[in-house]
């Protein structure tokens, strides 16, 4: 199937690589730019994984079309279709469990996950958040950064915990905020210069077994991180 590399026998590749291939499920709600980058990295073998399912909280999310294009099975679970929040949350966990992921990635997923979901996937659940955490957890980060007059902004990949955008940070990268930035220009620069680089990097590292959550701390290549890894240099003027 298009976009799959891990599941197929590839002459010349060591069998070890095929055995290590991981199963990824991506949760989306929106446009799917991070999903697209993950699809491409998997297709190129730069993330040693198959994306085995994409689950959306919105039926109209353009991210779903990107998944279909890549031959990835999709599911839609709209919170509004359920009488109670708990019913939705149970259905979501059952849906993702059925896909048997080694790694679950939130990519613009807009629905807060309940404790049962987070606990089930603790250490195997990542998010990319558009701010230099611990600054600006929550929504509308670009607007808040502009309102505060900050000189730098960025994005962070973190393990997800029950505390919203509060799980241990793995890697982050910054961009300069310029005087003529608006929400649109700033969000695009953060996406292009940082998110689309650090999320595939973190997914690849996880799939190679280099990244681990142990007792609430991030370990990378056998050393405990005291602070998140920094994506190279302040990137300027890139959009
Ligand atoms: N769930 C848990 N338990 N922990 C996190 O750290 C999570 C999470 C679910 C999503 C992504 C996060 C982001 O990167 C994320 C992190 C949605 C909201 C939110 O307020 C907040 C943070 C994030 C995503 N959602 C509203 C809700 O009631 C709905 C908002 C809307 O639909 O527009 O779920 O930004």
mmCIF file of C-alpha atoms and ligand atoms in Angstrom:
data_model
loop_
_atom_site.group_PDB
_atom_site.id
_atom_site.type_symbol
_atom_site.label_atom_id
_atom_site.label_comp_id
_atom_site.label_asym_id
_atom_site.label_seq_id
_atom_site.Cartn_x
_atom_site.Cartn_y
_atom_site.Cartn_z
ATOM 1 C CA UNK A 1 0.000 0.000 0.000
ATOM 2 C CA UNK A 2 1.234 3.511 -0.729
ATOM 3 C CA UNK A 3 3.195 5.102 2.030
ATOM 4 C CA UNK A 4 4.035 1.833 3.776
ATOM 5 C CA UNK A 5 7.607 0.785 4.115
ATOM 6 C CA UNK A 6 7.885 -1.175 7.310
ATOM 7 C CA UNK A 7 5.376 -3.884 6.546
ATOM 8 C CA UNK A 8 6.834 -4.705 3.157
ATOM 9 C CA UNK A 9 9.841 -6.881 2.584
ATOM 10 C CA UNK A 10 12.521 -4.580 1.245
ATOM 11 C CA UNK A 11 15.445 -6.270 -0.405
ATOM 12 C CA UNK A 12 18.720 -4.999 0.976
ATOM 13 C CA UNK A 13 17.355 -3.893 4.333
ATOM 14 C CA UNK A 14 18.437 -5.863 7.354
ATOM 15 C CA UNK A 15 15.637 -7.986 8.818
ATOM 16 C CA UNK A 16 16.317 -6.335 12.167
ATOM 17 C CA UNK A 17 14.764 -3.199 10.801
ATOM 18 C CA UNK A 18 11.553 -4.947 9.856
ATOM 19 C CA UNK A 19 11.274 -6.566 13.251
ATOM 20 C CA UNK A 20 11.680 -3.189 14.939
ATOM 21 C CA UNK A 21 8.941 -1.551 12.901
ATOM 22 C CA UNK A 22 6.480 0.158 15.212
ATOM 23 C CA UNK A 23 2.743 0.785 14.914
ATOM 24 C CA UNK A 24 1.697 4.431 15.184
ATOM 25 C CA UNK A 25 -1.821 5.832 15.630
ATOM 26 C CA UNK A 26 -2.291 9.575 15.036
ATOM 27 C CA UNK A 27 -5.129 11.593 16.608
ATOM 28 C CA UNK A 28 -6.208 14.663 14.634
ATOM 29 C CA UNK A 29 -8.882 17.338 14.513
ATOM 30 C CA UNK A 30 -7.791 19.735 11.807
ATOM 31 C CA UNK A 31 -5.668 20.461 8.786
ATOM 32 C CA UNK A 32 -3.117 17.710 9.273
ATOM 33 C CA UNK A 33 0.203 19.340 8.429
ATOM 34 C CA UNK A 34 1.990 17.485 11.209
ATOM 35 C CA UNK A 35 0.230 14.274 10.115
ATOM 36 C CA UNK A 36 1.469 14.845 6.558
ATOM 37 C CA UNK A 37 5.062 15.224 7.749
ATOM 38 C CA UNK A 38 4.744 12.021 9.790
ATOM 39 C CA UNK A 39 3.276 10.147 6.789
ATOM 40 C CA UNK A 40 6.173 11.276 4.605
ATOM 41 C CA UNK A 41 8.827 10.373 7.165
ATOM 42 C CA UNK A 42 7.313 6.887 7.539
ATOM 43 C CA UNK A 43 7.093 6.434 3.765
ATOM 44 C CA UNK A 44 10.766 7.375 3.437
ATOM 45 C CA UNK A 45 11.775 5.015 6.225
ATOM 46 C CA UNK A 46 13.057 7.922 8.334
ATOM 47 C CA UNK A 47 10.553 6.927 11.012
ATOM 48 C CA UNK A 48 10.702 3.140 11.319
ATOM 49 C CA UNK A 49 6.959 2.719 11.679
ATOM 50 C CA UNK A 50 3.647 2.224 9.955
ATOM 51 C CA UNK A 51 0.841 4.658 10.677
ATOM 52 C CA UNK A 52 -1.874 2.043 11.196
ATOM 53 C CA UNK A 53 -4.759 4.409 11.838
ATOM 54 C CA UNK A 54 -5.811 8.059 11.988
ATOM 55 C CA UNK A 55 -8.606 8.976 14.382
ATOM 56 C CA UNK A 56 -10.323 12.363 14.067
ATOM 57 C CA UNK A 57 -12.600 14.210 16.464
ATOM 58 C CA UNK A 58 -14.057 16.112 13.490
ATOM 59 C CA UNK A 59 -15.719 14.532 10.449
ATOM 60 C CA UNK A 60 -14.652 17.392 8.182
ATOM 61 C CA UNK A 61 -11.000 17.496 9.182
ATOM 62 C CA UNK A 62 -8.783 17.837 6.072
ATOM 63 C CA UNK A 63 -6.316 15.582 7.892
ATOM 64 C CA UNK A 64 -8.658 12.661 7.083
ATOM 65 C CA UNK A 65 -8.170 13.211 3.355
ATOM 66 C CA UNK A 66 -4.406 13.124 3.798
ATOM 67 C CA UNK A 67 -4.721 9.779 5.570
ATOM 68 C CA UNK A 68 -6.989 8.350 2.867
ATOM 69 C CA UNK A 69 -4.525 9.555 0.208
ATOM 70 C CA UNK A 70 -1.788 7.615 1.967
ATOM 71 C CA UNK A 71 -3.937 4.475 2.263
ATOM 72 C CA UNK A 72 -4.250 4.739 6.040
ATOM 73 C CA UNK A 73 -7.480 3.559 7.707
ATOM 74 C CA UNK A 74 -9.459 6.383 9.339
ATOM 75 C CA UNK A 75 -12.024 6.583 12.115
ATOM 76 C CA UNK A 76 -14.171 9.540 13.169
ATOM 77 C CA UNK A 77 -15.361 9.927 16.755
ATOM 78 C CA UNK A 78 -17.186 13.222 17.169
ATOM 79 C CA UNK A 79 -17.814 14.127 20.811
ATOM 80 C CA UNK A 80 -21.211 15.593 19.855
ATOM 81 C CA UNK A 81 -22.411 12.150 18.734
ATOM 82 C CA UNK A 82 -22.206 10.885 22.302
ATOM 83 C CA UNK A 83 -24.662 11.663 25.075
ATOM 84 C CA UNK A 84 -21.947 11.838 27.725
ATOM 85 C CA UNK A 85 -18.324 12.820 27.633
ATOM 86 C CA UNK A 86 -17.472 9.508 29.281
ATOM 87 C CA UNK A 87 -19.130 7.528 26.460
ATOM 88 C CA UNK A 88 -16.967 9.285 23.911
ATOM 89 C CA UNK A 89 -13.837 8.767 25.961
ATOM 90 C CA UNK A 90 -14.531 5.038 26.314
ATOM 91 C CA UNK A 91 -15.195 4.682 22.589
ATOM 92 C CA UNK A 92 -11.967 6.531 21.796
ATOM 93 C CA UNK A 93 -9.886 4.254 23.997
ATOM 94 C CA UNK A 94 -11.554 1.149 22.511
ATOM 95 C CA UNK A 95 -10.969 2.414 18.964
ATOM 96 C CA UNK A 96 -7.308 3.177 19.538
ATOM 97 C CA UNK A 97 -6.706 -0.052 21.473
ATOM 98 C CA UNK A 98 -8.121 -2.084 18.578
ATOM 99 C CA UNK A 99 -5.352 -0.610 16.389
ATOM 100 C CA UNK A 100 -2.708 -1.916 18.838
ATOM 101 C CA UNK A 101 -0.341 1.043 18.660
ATOM 102 C CA UNK A 102 3.177 1.111 20.073
ATOM 103 C CA UNK A 103 2.993 4.906 19.927
ATOM 104 C CA UNK A 104 0.078 7.357 19.892
ATOM 105 C CA UNK A 105 0.708 10.844 18.485
ATOM 106 C CA UNK A 106 -1.564 13.858 18.996
ATOM 107 C CA UNK A 107 -1.282 16.041 15.901
ATOM 108 C CA UNK A 108 -3.543 19.034 16.348
ATOM 109 C CA UNK A 109 -5.955 16.951 18.384
ATOM 110 C CA UNK A 110 -8.323 19.404 20.070
ATOM 111 C CA UNK A 111 -10.102 17.250 22.604
ATOM 112 C CA UNK A 112 -8.777 16.829 26.144
ATOM 113 C CA UNK A 113 -8.077 13.138 26.836
ATOM 114 C CA UNK A 114 -9.429 11.591 29.997
ATOM 115 C CA UNK A 115 -7.247 10.063 32.690
ATOM 116 C CA UNK A 116 -8.027 6.474 31.600
ATOM 117 C CA UNK A 117 -6.674 7.144 28.101
ATOM 118 C CA UNK A 118 -3.582 8.956 29.340
ATOM 119 C CA UNK A 119 -2.825 6.259 31.909
ATOM 120 C CA UNK A 120 -3.292 3.456 29.396
ATOM 121 C CA UNK A 121 -0.756 5.022 27.024
ATOM 122 C CA UNK A 122 1.574 6.694 29.502
ATOM 123 C CA UNK A 123 5.086 6.687 28.048
ATOM 124 C CA UNK A 124 3.715 5.934 24.571
ATOM 125 C CA UNK A 125 1.721 9.134 23.995
ATOM 126 C CA UNK A 126 3.227 12.345 22.574
ATOM 127 C CA UNK A 127 1.946 15.797 21.638
ATOM 128 C CA UNK A 128 3.455 18.707 19.751
ATOM 129 C CA UNK A 129 2.353 21.961 21.316
ATOM 130 C CA UNK A 130 2.906 25.390 19.738
ATOM 131 C CA UNK A 131 4.766 27.129 22.547
ATOM 132 C CA UNK A 132 8.006 26.954 24.489
ATOM 133 C CA UNK A 133 6.525 24.947 27.358
ATOM 134 C CA UNK A 134 6.149 25.462 30.268
ATOM 135 C CA UNK A 135 5.161 28.856 28.856
ATOM 136 C CA UNK A 136 1.661 29.064 27.336
ATOM 137 C CA UNK A 137 -0.039 25.738 27.901
ATOM 138 C CA UNK A 138 -3.559 25.561 26.429
ATOM 139 C CA UNK A 139 -5.119 27.239 23.406
ATOM 140 C CA UNK A 140 -4.436 30.375 21.293
ATOM 141 C CA UNK A 141 -0.716 30.401 22.041
ATOM 142 C CA UNK A 142 0.279 32.605 19.082
ATOM 143 C CA UNK A 143 -2.246 35.275 20.030
ATOM 144 C CA UNK A 144 -1.078 35.230 23.652
ATOM 145 C CA UNK A 145 2.608 35.456 22.673
ATOM 146 C CA UNK A 146 1.881 38.491 20.470
ATOM 147 C CA UNK A 147 -0.214 40.148 23.171
ATOM 148 C CA UNK A 148 2.608 39.673 25.686
ATOM 149 C CA UNK A 149 5.175 41.163 23.287
ATOM 150 C CA UNK A 150 7.537 38.189 23.601
ATOM 151 C CA UNK A 151 10.670 38.205 21.431
ATOM 152 C CA UNK A 152 10.726 34.426 21.003
ATOM 153 C CA UNK A 153 8.116 31.735 20.505
ATOM 154 C CA UNK A 154 8.304 28.122 19.416
ATOM 155 C CA UNK A 155 7.018 24.589 19.834
ATOM 156 C CA UNK A 156 7.595 21.645 22.142
ATOM 157 C CA UNK A 157 7.167 17.876 21.843
ATOM 158 C CA UNK A 158 6.206 16.362 25.191
ATOM 159 C CA UNK A 159 4.998 13.132 26.716
ATOM 160 C CA UNK A 160 1.308 13.580 27.504
ATOM 161 C CA UNK A 161 0.237 13.431 31.131
ATOM 162 C CA UNK A 162 -3.130 14.079 32.724
ATOM 163 C CA UNK A 163 -2.072 17.691 33.291
ATOM 164 C CA UNK A 164 -2.901 19.650 30.139
ATOM 165 C CA UNK A 165 0.287 20.387 28.157
ATOM 166 C CA UNK A 166 2.112 19.653 31.403
ATOM 167 C CA UNK A 167 3.839 16.344 30.644
ATOM 168 C CA UNK A 168 7.647 16.128 30.503
ATOM 169 C CA UNK A 169 9.159 17.983 27.536
ATOM 170 C CA UNK A 170 11.418 16.121 25.078
ATOM 171 C CA UNK A 171 12.543 18.647 22.488
ATOM 172 C CA UNK A 172 11.727 22.250 21.656
ATOM 173 C CA UNK A 173 12.754 24.881 19.181
ATOM 174 C CA UNK A 174 12.351 28.646 19.002
ATOM 175 C CA UNK A 175 11.665 31.292 16.384
ATOM 176 C CA UNK A 176 12.057 35.061 16.603
ATOM 177 C CA UNK A 177 8.876 37.090 16.768
ATOM 178 C CA UNK A 178 9.050 40.058 14.423
ATOM 179 C CA UNK A 179 7.303 43.380 14.811
ATOM 180 C CA UNK A 180 5.001 42.828 11.839
ATOM 181 C CA UNK A 181 3.950 39.291 12.786
ATOM 182 C CA UNK A 182 0.275 38.468 13.129
ATOM 183 C CA UNK A 183 -1.249 35.232 14.404
ATOM 184 C CA UNK A 184 -1.210 33.704 10.927
ATOM 185 C CA UNK A 185 2.398 34.528 10.041
ATOM 186 C CA UNK A 186 3.671 33.517 13.459
ATOM 187 C CA UNK A 187 1.791 30.203 13.536
ATOM 188 C CA UNK A 188 3.093 29.359 10.052
ATOM 189 C CA UNK A 189 6.678 30.112 11.025
ATOM 190 C CA UNK A 190 6.418 27.992 14.177
ATOM 191 C CA UNK A 191 4.874 25.162 12.147
ATOM 192 C CA UNK A 192 7.375 25.253 9.268
ATOM 193 C CA UNK A 193 10.550 26.021 11.176
ATOM 194 C CA UNK A 194 9.922 23.958 14.288
ATOM 195 C CA UNK A 195 6.912 21.615 14.508
ATOM 196 C CA UNK A 196 7.466 19.884 11.166
ATOM 197 C CA UNK A 197 11.050 19.146 12.224
ATOM 198 C CA UNK A 198 10.847 18.252 15.884
ATOM 199 C CA UNK A 199 7.774 15.998 15.755
ATOM 200 C CA UNK A 200 9.132 13.547 13.165
ATOM 201 C CA UNK A 201 12.487 13.679 14.972
ATOM 202 C CA UNK A 202 10.856 12.678 18.270
ATOM 203 C CA UNK A 203 8.725 9.958 16.648
ATOM 204 C CA UNK A 204 11.805 8.502 14.948
ATOM 205 C CA UNK A 205 13.811 8.561 18.172
ATOM 206 C CA UNK A 206 10.967 6.852 20.032
ATOM 207 C CA UNK A 207 10.632 4.156 17.370
ATOM 208 C CA UNK A 208 14.373 3.449 17.540
ATOM 209 C CA UNK A 209 13.988 2.930 21.286
ATOM 210 C CA UNK A 210 16.104 5.984 22.127
ATOM 211 C CA UNK A 211 13.395 7.837 24.020
ATOM 212 C CA UNK A 212 11.756 6.695 27.220
ATOM 213 C CA UNK A 213 9.597 8.000 30.037
ATOM 214 C CA UNK A 214 10.777 6.578 33.366
ATOM 215 C CA UNK A 215 9.239 7.678 36.661
ATOM 216 C CA UNK A 216 7.948 10.853 35.055
ATOM 217 C CA UNK A 217 11.313 11.849 33.560
ATOM 218 C CA UNK A 218 12.514 11.806 29.952
ATOM 219 C CA UNK A 219 15.471 9.559 29.118
ATOM 220 C CA UNK A 220 17.254 9.897 25.784
ATOM 221 C CA UNK A 221 19.964 7.474 24.734
ATOM 222 C CA UNK A 222 20.362 6.312 28.306
ATOM 223 C CA UNK A 223 20.710 9.731 29.901
ATOM 224 C CA UNK A 224 18.100 11.632 31.871
ATOM 225 C CA UNK A 225 17.183 15.013 30.453
ATOM 226 C CA UNK A 226 17.233 17.858 32.955
ATOM 227 C CA UNK A 227 15.785 20.165 30.328
ATOM 228 C CA UNK A 228 14.327 19.577 26.857
ATOM 229 C CA UNK A 229 16.643 19.072 23.891
ATOM 230 C CA UNK A 230 16.891 22.241 21.812
ATOM 231 C CA UNK A 231 16.233 22.193 18.066
ATOM 232 C CA UNK A 232 19.312 23.796 16.482
ATOM 233 C CA UNK A 233 19.629 27.564 16.678
ATOM 234 C CA UNK A 234 17.031 30.264 16.590
ATOM 235 C CA UNK A 235 15.516 30.040 13.126
ATOM 236 C CA UNK A 236 14.740 33.409 11.622
ATOM 237 C CA UNK A 237 12.702 34.653 8.678
ATOM 238 C CA UNK A 238 11.589 31.212 7.585
ATOM 239 C CA UNK A 239 7.968 30.696 6.746
HETATM 240 N N1 LIG B 1 -5.126 15.614 26.898
HETATM 241 C C1 LIG B 1 -4.438 15.475 28.055
HETATM 242 N N2 LIG B 1 -4.980 14.720 29.016
HETATM 243 N N3 LIG B 1 -3.245 16.081 28.277
HETATM 244 C C2 LIG B 1 -2.704 16.861 27.317
HETATM 245 O O1 LIG B 1 -1.533 17.409 27.556
HETATM 246 C C3 LIG B 1 -3.379 17.047 26.085
HETATM 247 C C4 LIG B 1 -4.623 16.401 25.919
HETATM 248 C C5 LIG B 1 -5.348 16.573 24.734
HETATM 249 C C6 LIG B 1 -4.878 17.393 23.739
HETATM 250 C C7 LIG B 1 -3.199 19.008 22.856
HETATM 251 C C8 LIG B 1 -3.294 20.464 23.414
HETATM 252 C C9 LIG B 1 -2.503 21.393 22.507
HETATM 253 O O2 LIG B 1 -1.392 21.063 22.135
HETATM 254 C C10 LIG B 1 -3.658 18.064 23.905
HETATM 255 C C11 LIG B 1 -2.906 17.880 25.059
HETATM 256 C C12 LIG B 1 -7.071 20.960 23.275
HETATM 257 C C13 LIG B 1 -7.310 21.748 24.389
HETATM 258 C C14 LIG B 1 -8.720 22.152 24.777
HETATM 259 O O3 LIG B 1 -8.900 23.026 25.595
HETATM 260 C C15 LIG B 1 -6.209 22.115 25.151
HETATM 261 C C16 LIG B 1 -4.915 21.709 24.813
HETATM 262 C C17 LIG B 1 -4.693 20.911 23.710
HETATM 263 C C18 LIG B 1 -5.780 20.549 22.915
HETATM 264 N N4 LIG B 1 -9.782 21.506 24.191
HETATM 265 C C19 LIG B 1 -11.197 21.769 24.454
HETATM 266 C C20 LIG B 1 -11.864 20.567 25.201
HETATM 267 O O4 LIG B 1 -12.838 20.811 25.929
HETATM 268 C C21 LIG B 1 -11.974 21.951 23.174
HETATM 269 C C22 LIG B 1 -11.476 23.097 22.369
HETATM 270 C C23 LIG B 1 -12.083 23.116 20.957
HETATM 271 O O5 LIG B 1 -12.715 22.127 20.541
HETATM 272 O O6 LIG B 1 -11.870 24.094 20.261
HETATM 273 O O7 LIG B 1 -11.442 19.400 25.007
HETATM 274 O O8 LIG B 1 -2.931 22.520 22.225
#
